[in-house]
Short mmCIF file of C-alpha atoms in Angstrom, two decimals:
data_model
loop_
_atom_site.label_atom_id
_atom_site.label_comp_id
_atom_site.label_asym_id
_atom_site.label_seq_id
_atom_site.Cartn_x
_atom_site.Cartn_y
_atom_site.Cartn_z
CA MET T 1 218.16 -111.20 -94.39
CA HIS T 2 214.48 -110.35 -94.33
CA ILE T 3 214.31 -106.77 -93.02
CA SER T 4 210.99 -104.94 -91.90
CA VAL T 5 211.55 -101.24 -91.91
CA CYS T 6 209.43 -99.83 -89.00
CA ILE T 7 208.33 -96.15 -89.19
CA ALA T 8 206.22 -94.33 -86.49
CA THR T 9 204.66 -91.43 -87.80
CA TYR T 10 202.60 -88.27 -86.81
CA HIS T 11 201.34 -85.37 -88.79
CA ARG T 12 204.24 -85.40 -91.26
CA PRO T 13 202.63 -86.43 -94.71
CA GLU T 14 205.33 -84.64 -97.01
CA ARG T 15 208.30 -85.79 -95.09
CA LEU T 16 206.94 -89.26 -94.84
CA GLU T 17 206.19 -89.49 -98.58
CA ARG T 18 209.82 -88.66 -99.24
CA LEU T 19 211.06 -91.17 -97.01
CA LEU T 20 208.87 -93.87 -98.69
CA ALA T 21 210.15 -92.83 -101.95
CA ASP T 22 213.90 -93.52 -100.43
CA LEU T 23 213.13 -96.74 -99.27
CA VAL T 24 211.42 -98.17 -102.50
CA ASP T 25 214.69 -97.02 -104.18
CA GLN T 26 217.11 -99.21 -101.53
CA ARG T 27 219.88 -101.24 -103.22
CA LEU T 28 219.12 -103.82 -100.75
CA PRO T 29 215.07 -103.95 -100.94
CA PRO T 30 213.12 -104.49 -97.65
CA PHE T 31 211.37 -107.52 -96.99
CA GLU T 32 208.41 -105.03 -96.14
CA ILE T 33 207.69 -101.56 -94.73
CA VAL T 34 205.50 -101.04 -91.82
CA VAL T 35 203.95 -97.50 -91.06
CA VAL T 36 202.03 -96.85 -87.80
CA ASP T 37 200.15 -93.60 -87.60
CA ASN T 38 199.90 -92.11 -83.93
CA ASP T 39 197.13 -89.66 -85.50
CA ALA T 40 193.85 -91.22 -84.65
CA GLY T 41 192.46 -89.43 -87.83
CA GLY T 42 194.78 -91.53 -89.74
CA SER T 43 196.36 -88.50 -91.66
CA ALA T 44 199.32 -90.69 -93.14
CA ARG T 45 197.05 -93.30 -94.87
CA ALA T 46 196.64 -91.38 -98.03
CA VAL T 47 200.57 -91.22 -98.43
CA VAL T 48 200.82 -94.81 -97.91
CA GLU T 49 198.03 -95.65 -100.41
CA ARG T 50 199.73 -93.10 -103.01
CA ARG T 51 202.83 -94.95 -102.46
CA VAL T 52 201.31 -98.60 -103.01
CA ALA T 53 199.39 -97.51 -106.00
CA SER T 54 202.77 -95.84 -107.30
CA GLY T 55 204.59 -99.20 -106.88
CA ALA T 56 207.03 -100.76 -104.50
CA PRO T 57 209.39 -103.65 -104.38
CA CYS T 58 207.68 -104.89 -101.16
CA PRO T 59 204.63 -105.01 -99.17
CA VAL T 60 203.84 -101.64 -97.36
CA HIS T 61 201.65 -102.11 -94.19
CA PHE T 62 199.66 -99.33 -92.49
CA ALA T 63 197.82 -99.12 -89.08
CA ILE T 64 196.77 -96.65 -86.85
CA GLN T 65 197.61 -96.32 -82.93
CA PRO T 66 194.96 -94.06 -81.86
CA GLU T 67 196.22 -93.66 -78.35
CA GLN T 68 198.90 -90.68 -78.16
CA ASN T 69 201.82 -92.86 -76.91
CA ILE T 70 205.10 -93.24 -78.97
CA SER T 71 205.96 -96.63 -77.00
CA LEU T 72 202.59 -98.07 -78.22
CA THR T 73 203.13 -96.74 -81.68
CA ARG T 74 206.48 -98.40 -82.03
CA ASN T 75 205.25 -101.55 -80.37
CA ARG T 76 202.46 -101.87 -83.15
CA THR T 77 205.18 -101.58 -85.74
CA VAL T 78 206.93 -104.50 -84.09
CA ALA T 79 203.83 -106.51 -83.98
CA LEU T 80 202.84 -106.07 -87.56
CA ALA T 81 206.77 -106.80 -88.88
CA GLY T 82 207.35 -110.30 -89.96
CA GLY T 83 210.95 -109.86 -90.91
CA ASP T 84 213.91 -111.65 -88.97
CA TRP T 85 215.50 -108.06 -88.68
CA LEU T 86 213.84 -104.85 -87.70
CA ALA T 87 215.25 -101.35 -89.08
CA PHE T 88 213.90 -98.27 -87.48
CA ILE T 89 213.97 -94.94 -89.01
CA ASP T 90 212.09 -91.62 -87.99
CA ASP T 91 209.43 -90.37 -90.46
CA ASP T 92 211.43 -87.08 -91.05
CA GLU T 93 214.67 -88.60 -92.09
CA ARG T 94 215.90 -89.47 -95.60
CA ALA T 95 217.62 -92.61 -96.51
CA PRO T 96 220.40 -93.06 -99.18
CA ALA T 97 220.09 -95.77 -101.61
CA ASP T 98 222.79 -97.80 -99.81
CA TRP T 99 221.53 -97.40 -96.23
CA LEU T 100 219.92 -100.60 -95.55
CA ARG T 101 222.42 -102.51 -97.54
CA LEU T 102 225.30 -100.86 -95.40
CA LEU T 103 223.37 -101.81 -92.11
CA ALA T 104 222.90 -105.26 -93.08
CA LEU T 105 226.64 -105.73 -94.24
CA ALA T 106 227.79 -104.47 -90.87
CA ALA T 107 225.55 -106.92 -88.74
CA ARG T 108 227.08 -109.95 -90.84
CA GLN T 109 230.65 -108.45 -90.74
CA TYR T 110 230.67 -108.03 -87.15
CA GLU T 111 228.21 -110.87 -86.07
CA ALA T 112 226.17 -108.10 -84.39
CA ASP T 113 222.56 -108.33 -82.71
CA GLY T 114 222.21 -104.54 -83.68
CA VAL T 115 223.75 -101.97 -85.84
CA LEU T 116 223.55 -98.18 -85.18
CA GLY T 117 224.30 -95.44 -87.88
CA PRO T 118 224.72 -91.60 -87.91
CA VAL T 119 221.72 -89.25 -88.28
CA VAL T 120 223.35 -86.11 -89.97
CA PRO T 121 221.39 -83.12 -89.22
CA LEU T 122 220.72 -80.52 -92.27
CA VAL T 123 220.68 -77.22 -90.55
CA PRO T 124 219.14 -74.61 -93.11
CA ASP T 125 221.22 -71.79 -94.30
CA THR T 126 218.39 -69.55 -92.61
CA ALA T 127 219.38 -70.59 -89.22
CA PRO T 128 220.94 -67.92 -87.02
CA ASP T 129 224.73 -67.85 -87.17
CA TRP T 130 225.34 -68.82 -83.56
CA ILE T 131 223.22 -72.07 -84.04
CA ARG T 132 225.26 -72.97 -87.11
CA ARG T 133 228.46 -72.35 -85.44
CA GLY T 134 227.20 -74.30 -82.44
CA ARG T 135 226.56 -77.52 -84.01
CA PHE T 136 223.90 -78.42 -81.52
CA TYR T 137 222.26 -81.15 -83.56
CA ASP T 138 225.06 -83.35 -84.16
CA TRP T 139 225.53 -86.66 -82.43
CA VAL T 140 228.75 -88.42 -81.60
CA ARG T 141 230.07 -90.80 -84.02
CA LEU T 142 232.14 -93.86 -83.51
CA GLN T 143 234.46 -96.07 -85.62
CA THR T 144 232.81 -98.72 -87.64
CA GLY T 145 232.60 -102.05 -85.90
CA GLU T 146 233.00 -100.45 -82.49
CA THR T 147 230.66 -101.59 -79.77
CA VAL T 148 228.26 -98.58 -78.91
CA PRO T 149 228.38 -97.75 -75.08
CA ARG T 150 225.05 -98.10 -73.38
CA ASN T 151 224.81 -94.44 -72.63
CA ARG T 152 225.06 -93.68 -76.38
CA LEU T 153 222.47 -95.76 -77.67
CA ARG T 154 219.74 -94.16 -79.54
CA PHE T 155 217.19 -94.72 -82.39
CA GLY T 156 216.61 -92.88 -85.61
CA ASN T 157 218.95 -95.16 -87.68
CA VAL T 158 219.24 -98.90 -86.22
CA LEU T 159 218.84 -102.48 -87.47
CA LEU T 160 218.10 -104.82 -84.82
CA ARG T 161 217.70 -108.68 -84.73
CA ALA T 162 213.95 -109.11 -84.27
CA HIS T 163 214.30 -112.02 -81.82
CA ARG T 164 216.27 -109.59 -79.57
CA VAL T 165 213.35 -107.20 -79.82
CA LEU T 166 210.51 -109.91 -79.28
CA ALA T 167 212.25 -111.40 -76.26
CA TYR T 168 210.15 -108.73 -74.35
CA ALA T 169 206.50 -108.71 -74.13
CA SER T 170 206.37 -104.92 -74.50
CA PRO T 171 209.66 -104.09 -76.27
CA PHE T 172 209.08 -100.18 -75.90
CA ASP T 173 208.12 -99.47 -72.32
CA PRO T 174 204.61 -97.55 -72.48
CA ALA T 175 205.78 -95.53 -69.27
CA TYR T 176 208.16 -93.60 -71.68
CA GLY T 177 205.16 -93.17 -74.00
CA LEU T 178 204.73 -89.31 -73.46
CA THR T 179 208.05 -88.29 -72.54
CA GLY T 180 210.33 -90.20 -74.91
CA GLY T 181 213.49 -92.41 -73.80
CA GLU T 182 211.58 -95.64 -74.68
CA ASP T 183 214.43 -96.32 -77.40
CA GLY T 184 217.36 -95.87 -75.45
CA ASP T 185 215.69 -97.88 -72.69
CA LEU T 186 215.13 -100.86 -75.09
CA LEU T 187 218.57 -100.92 -76.67
CA ALA T 188 220.03 -100.67 -73.19
CA ARG T 189 218.09 -103.89 -72.01
CA ILE T 190 219.27 -105.61 -75.22
CA ALA T 191 222.93 -104.84 -74.20
CA ALA T 192 222.45 -105.81 -70.93
CA ASP T 193 221.12 -108.97 -71.66
CA GLY T 194 224.07 -109.85 -73.82
CA GLY T 195 223.23 -108.15 -77.35
CA ARG T 196 226.18 -106.82 -79.19
CA ILE T 197 225.14 -103.57 -81.01
CA VAL T 198 227.94 -101.81 -83.05
CA TRP T 199 228.60 -98.71 -84.93
CA CYS T 200 228.29 -98.53 -88.80
CA ASP T 201 229.54 -95.01 -89.63
CA GLU T 202 228.89 -95.46 -93.58
CA ALA T 203 225.08 -96.04 -92.91
CA ILE T 204 224.16 -92.46 -92.96
CA VAL T 205 220.58 -90.90 -92.88
CA THR T 206 219.76 -87.29 -93.02
CA GLU T 207 217.38 -85.27 -90.96
CA PRO T 208 216.48 -81.86 -91.98
CA VAL T 209 216.42 -79.40 -89.00
CA GLU T 210 212.91 -78.15 -88.83
CA THR T 211 212.22 -74.22 -88.42
CA ALA T 212 210.51 -74.83 -85.01
CA ARG T 213 213.62 -76.36 -83.44
CA LEU T 214 215.98 -73.68 -84.60
CA SER T 215 215.70 -71.79 -81.08
CA LEU T 216 217.46 -71.88 -77.69
CA HIS T 217 214.15 -72.70 -76.15
CA TRP T 218 213.63 -75.70 -78.19
CA LEU T 219 217.29 -76.82 -77.56
CA LEU T 220 217.03 -76.31 -73.71
CA ARG T 221 213.89 -78.44 -73.72
CA ARG T 222 215.70 -81.40 -75.66
CA ALA T 223 218.56 -81.11 -73.33
CA LEU T 224 216.48 -81.12 -70.18
CA ARG T 225 214.55 -84.18 -71.45
CA GLY T 226 217.80 -86.00 -72.49
CA GLY T 227 218.92 -85.33 -68.84
CA GLN T 228 215.70 -86.91 -67.51
CA ASP T 229 216.33 -89.71 -69.87
CA PHE T 230 219.74 -90.34 -68.67
CA ALA T 231 218.76 -90.30 -65.04
CA ARG T 232 215.73 -92.57 -65.55
CA HIS T 233 217.94 -95.17 -67.47
CA THR T 234 220.59 -94.84 -64.80
CA LEU T 235 218.04 -95.32 -61.82
CA ALA T 236 216.62 -98.23 -63.53
CA GLY T 237 219.99 -99.95 -63.52
CA ARG T 238 220.32 -99.89 -67.34
CA TYR T 239 224.02 -98.89 -67.26
CA GLN T 240 225.18 -100.40 -64.12
CA ARG T 241 224.11 -101.45 -60.48
CA VAL T 242 222.47 -98.84 -58.47
CA SER T 243 222.88 -98.32 -54.68
CA ARG T 244 222.09 -95.85 -52.30
CA VAL T 245 225.71 -94.52 -52.54
CA SER T 246 225.51 -94.40 -56.24
CA ARG T 247 222.33 -92.37 -56.21
CA ALA T 248 223.60 -89.98 -53.84
CA SER T 249 226.78 -89.42 -55.83
CA PHE T 250 224.64 -88.98 -58.99
CA VAL T 251 222.62 -86.18 -57.15
CA LEU T 252 225.86 -84.50 -56.14
CA ARG T 253 227.63 -84.65 -59.49
CA ALA T 254 224.51 -83.25 -61.33
CA LEU T 255 224.38 -80.52 -58.81
CA ILE T 256 227.86 -79.70 -59.05
CA GLN T 257 227.83 -79.74 -62.88
CA LEU T 258 224.72 -77.65 -63.10
CA ALA T 259 226.57 -74.74 -60.76
CA ILE T 260 229.65 -75.02 -62.98
CA ALA T 261 227.56 -74.87 -66.34
CA GLY T 262 225.72 -71.76 -65.08
CA VAL T 263 228.80 -69.91 -64.29
CA LEU T 264 230.75 -70.88 -67.34
CA ALA T 265 227.85 -69.89 -69.29
CA ILE T 266 227.98 -66.28 -68.13
CA LEU T 267 231.81 -66.28 -68.54
CA ALA T 268 231.62 -67.74 -72.23
CA LEU T 269 229.03 -65.02 -73.41
CA PRO T 270 231.54 -62.32 -74.46
CA THR T 271 233.46 -65.06 -76.67
CA GLY T 272 230.31 -65.93 -78.62
CA ARG T 273 226.53 -66.74 -78.00
CA HIS T 274 227.26 -70.44 -79.32
CA ARG T 275 229.57 -71.07 -76.66
CA ALA T 276 227.35 -69.56 -73.88
CA ALA T 277 224.33 -71.60 -75.08
CA TRP T 278 226.43 -74.70 -74.86
CA PHE T 279 227.10 -74.39 -71.34
CA LEU T 280 223.54 -73.42 -70.48
CA LEU T 281 222.35 -76.78 -72.49
CA LYS T 282 224.79 -78.67 -70.10
CA GLY T 283 223.23 -76.86 -67.31
CA ALA T 284 219.67 -78.00 -68.39
CA ALA T 285 220.62 -81.59 -68.97
CA ASN T 286 221.80 -81.71 -65.19
CA ALA T 287 218.68 -79.81 -64.16
CA GLY T 288 216.73 -82.49 -66.04
CA LYS T 289 218.70 -85.15 -64.04
CA LEU T 290 217.72 -83.66 -60.80
CA THR T 291 213.89 -83.15 -61.69
CA VAL T 292 213.58 -86.65 -62.18
CA PHE T 293 214.18 -87.15 -58.27
CA CYS T 294 211.26 -84.73 -57.70
CA GLY T 295 209.13 -86.97 -59.78
CA TRP T 296 208.43 -84.40 -62.62
CA HIS T 297 209.12 -85.53 -66.47
CA TYR T 298 208.62 -83.30 -69.38
CA ARG T 299 206.24 -84.95 -71.51
CA GLU T 300 207.24 -84.05 -74.97
CA TYR T 301 204.64 -86.45 -76.65
CA ALA T 302 202.01 -84.87 -74.56
CA GLN T 303 202.68 -81.21 -76.35
CA VAL T 304 201.18 -80.30 -79.61
CA ARG T 305 203.43 -82.32 -81.84
CA GLY T 306 202.93 -81.01 -85.42
CA ALA T 307 206.49 -79.77 -85.31
CA ALA T 308 207.77 -82.52 -83.12
CA GLY T 309 206.48 -85.44 -85.10
CA ALA T 310 206.53 -89.11 -83.84
CA GLY T 311 210.19 -89.55 -84.41
CA SER T 312 212.95 -88.33 -82.33
CA PRO T 313 212.13 -85.02 -80.76
#
């Protein structure tokens, strides 16, 4: 398996440097590493050049995508990659030495077209107690070998057959370039076109949670955007066929769930801020679903992204 590791980056030189160090120490060396910087000034260039000068077991390619757009940046990594498999990892994550080997092993064992693995958040000890108790940064995990449901597909730790990705002229839809959601959209299309995407619970990467994300404000924005992503994918038919009845039902459910979440947030507050916040986030996600029908999208990547980066927001 010739695996190209694809990294989209933006203003995270220190974290990118640590990730590149992880990648050159993989027990299954990559075929190549492709880094595309979404900073027109090329702030990641020096990091990549230092890595090349220090030595690597594979070629390390660097390019700049000057237009601010996460989809175009990811598409550039795909265009530059020459492997028959593509591994995607965010620029703020850390990859243990067995990461790539375990993804490849799962792809072979389960005859899959794609493999997803866990992204384990590392919440600092300095985080507020209610945030640490709430486990708000955790993702749902599955059994190894289990097919990943379409509504749980995401990037950050994924291996895909290159021909599945290259089957599309523009794998990552530029319409999602400033909002995010381009990753779930691509994976859902691959699954809808017959691609088998399975889970590998052993192929873990870690993600240190940045200080800027340790707030209810950030969590609410992420929940709202997540709801918008889900609505856009649903209305695009990524999960199932869409009809007038299903659209109306979607809106009604979101309204009901928004109202219930608001009430439960108030009732839960005396039992702990983390529980009240959990319901607030559910409400924000359902509000996000509804805003899509009003034509408004939260443009995550149009914001000042020094803290958000070019990986998962």
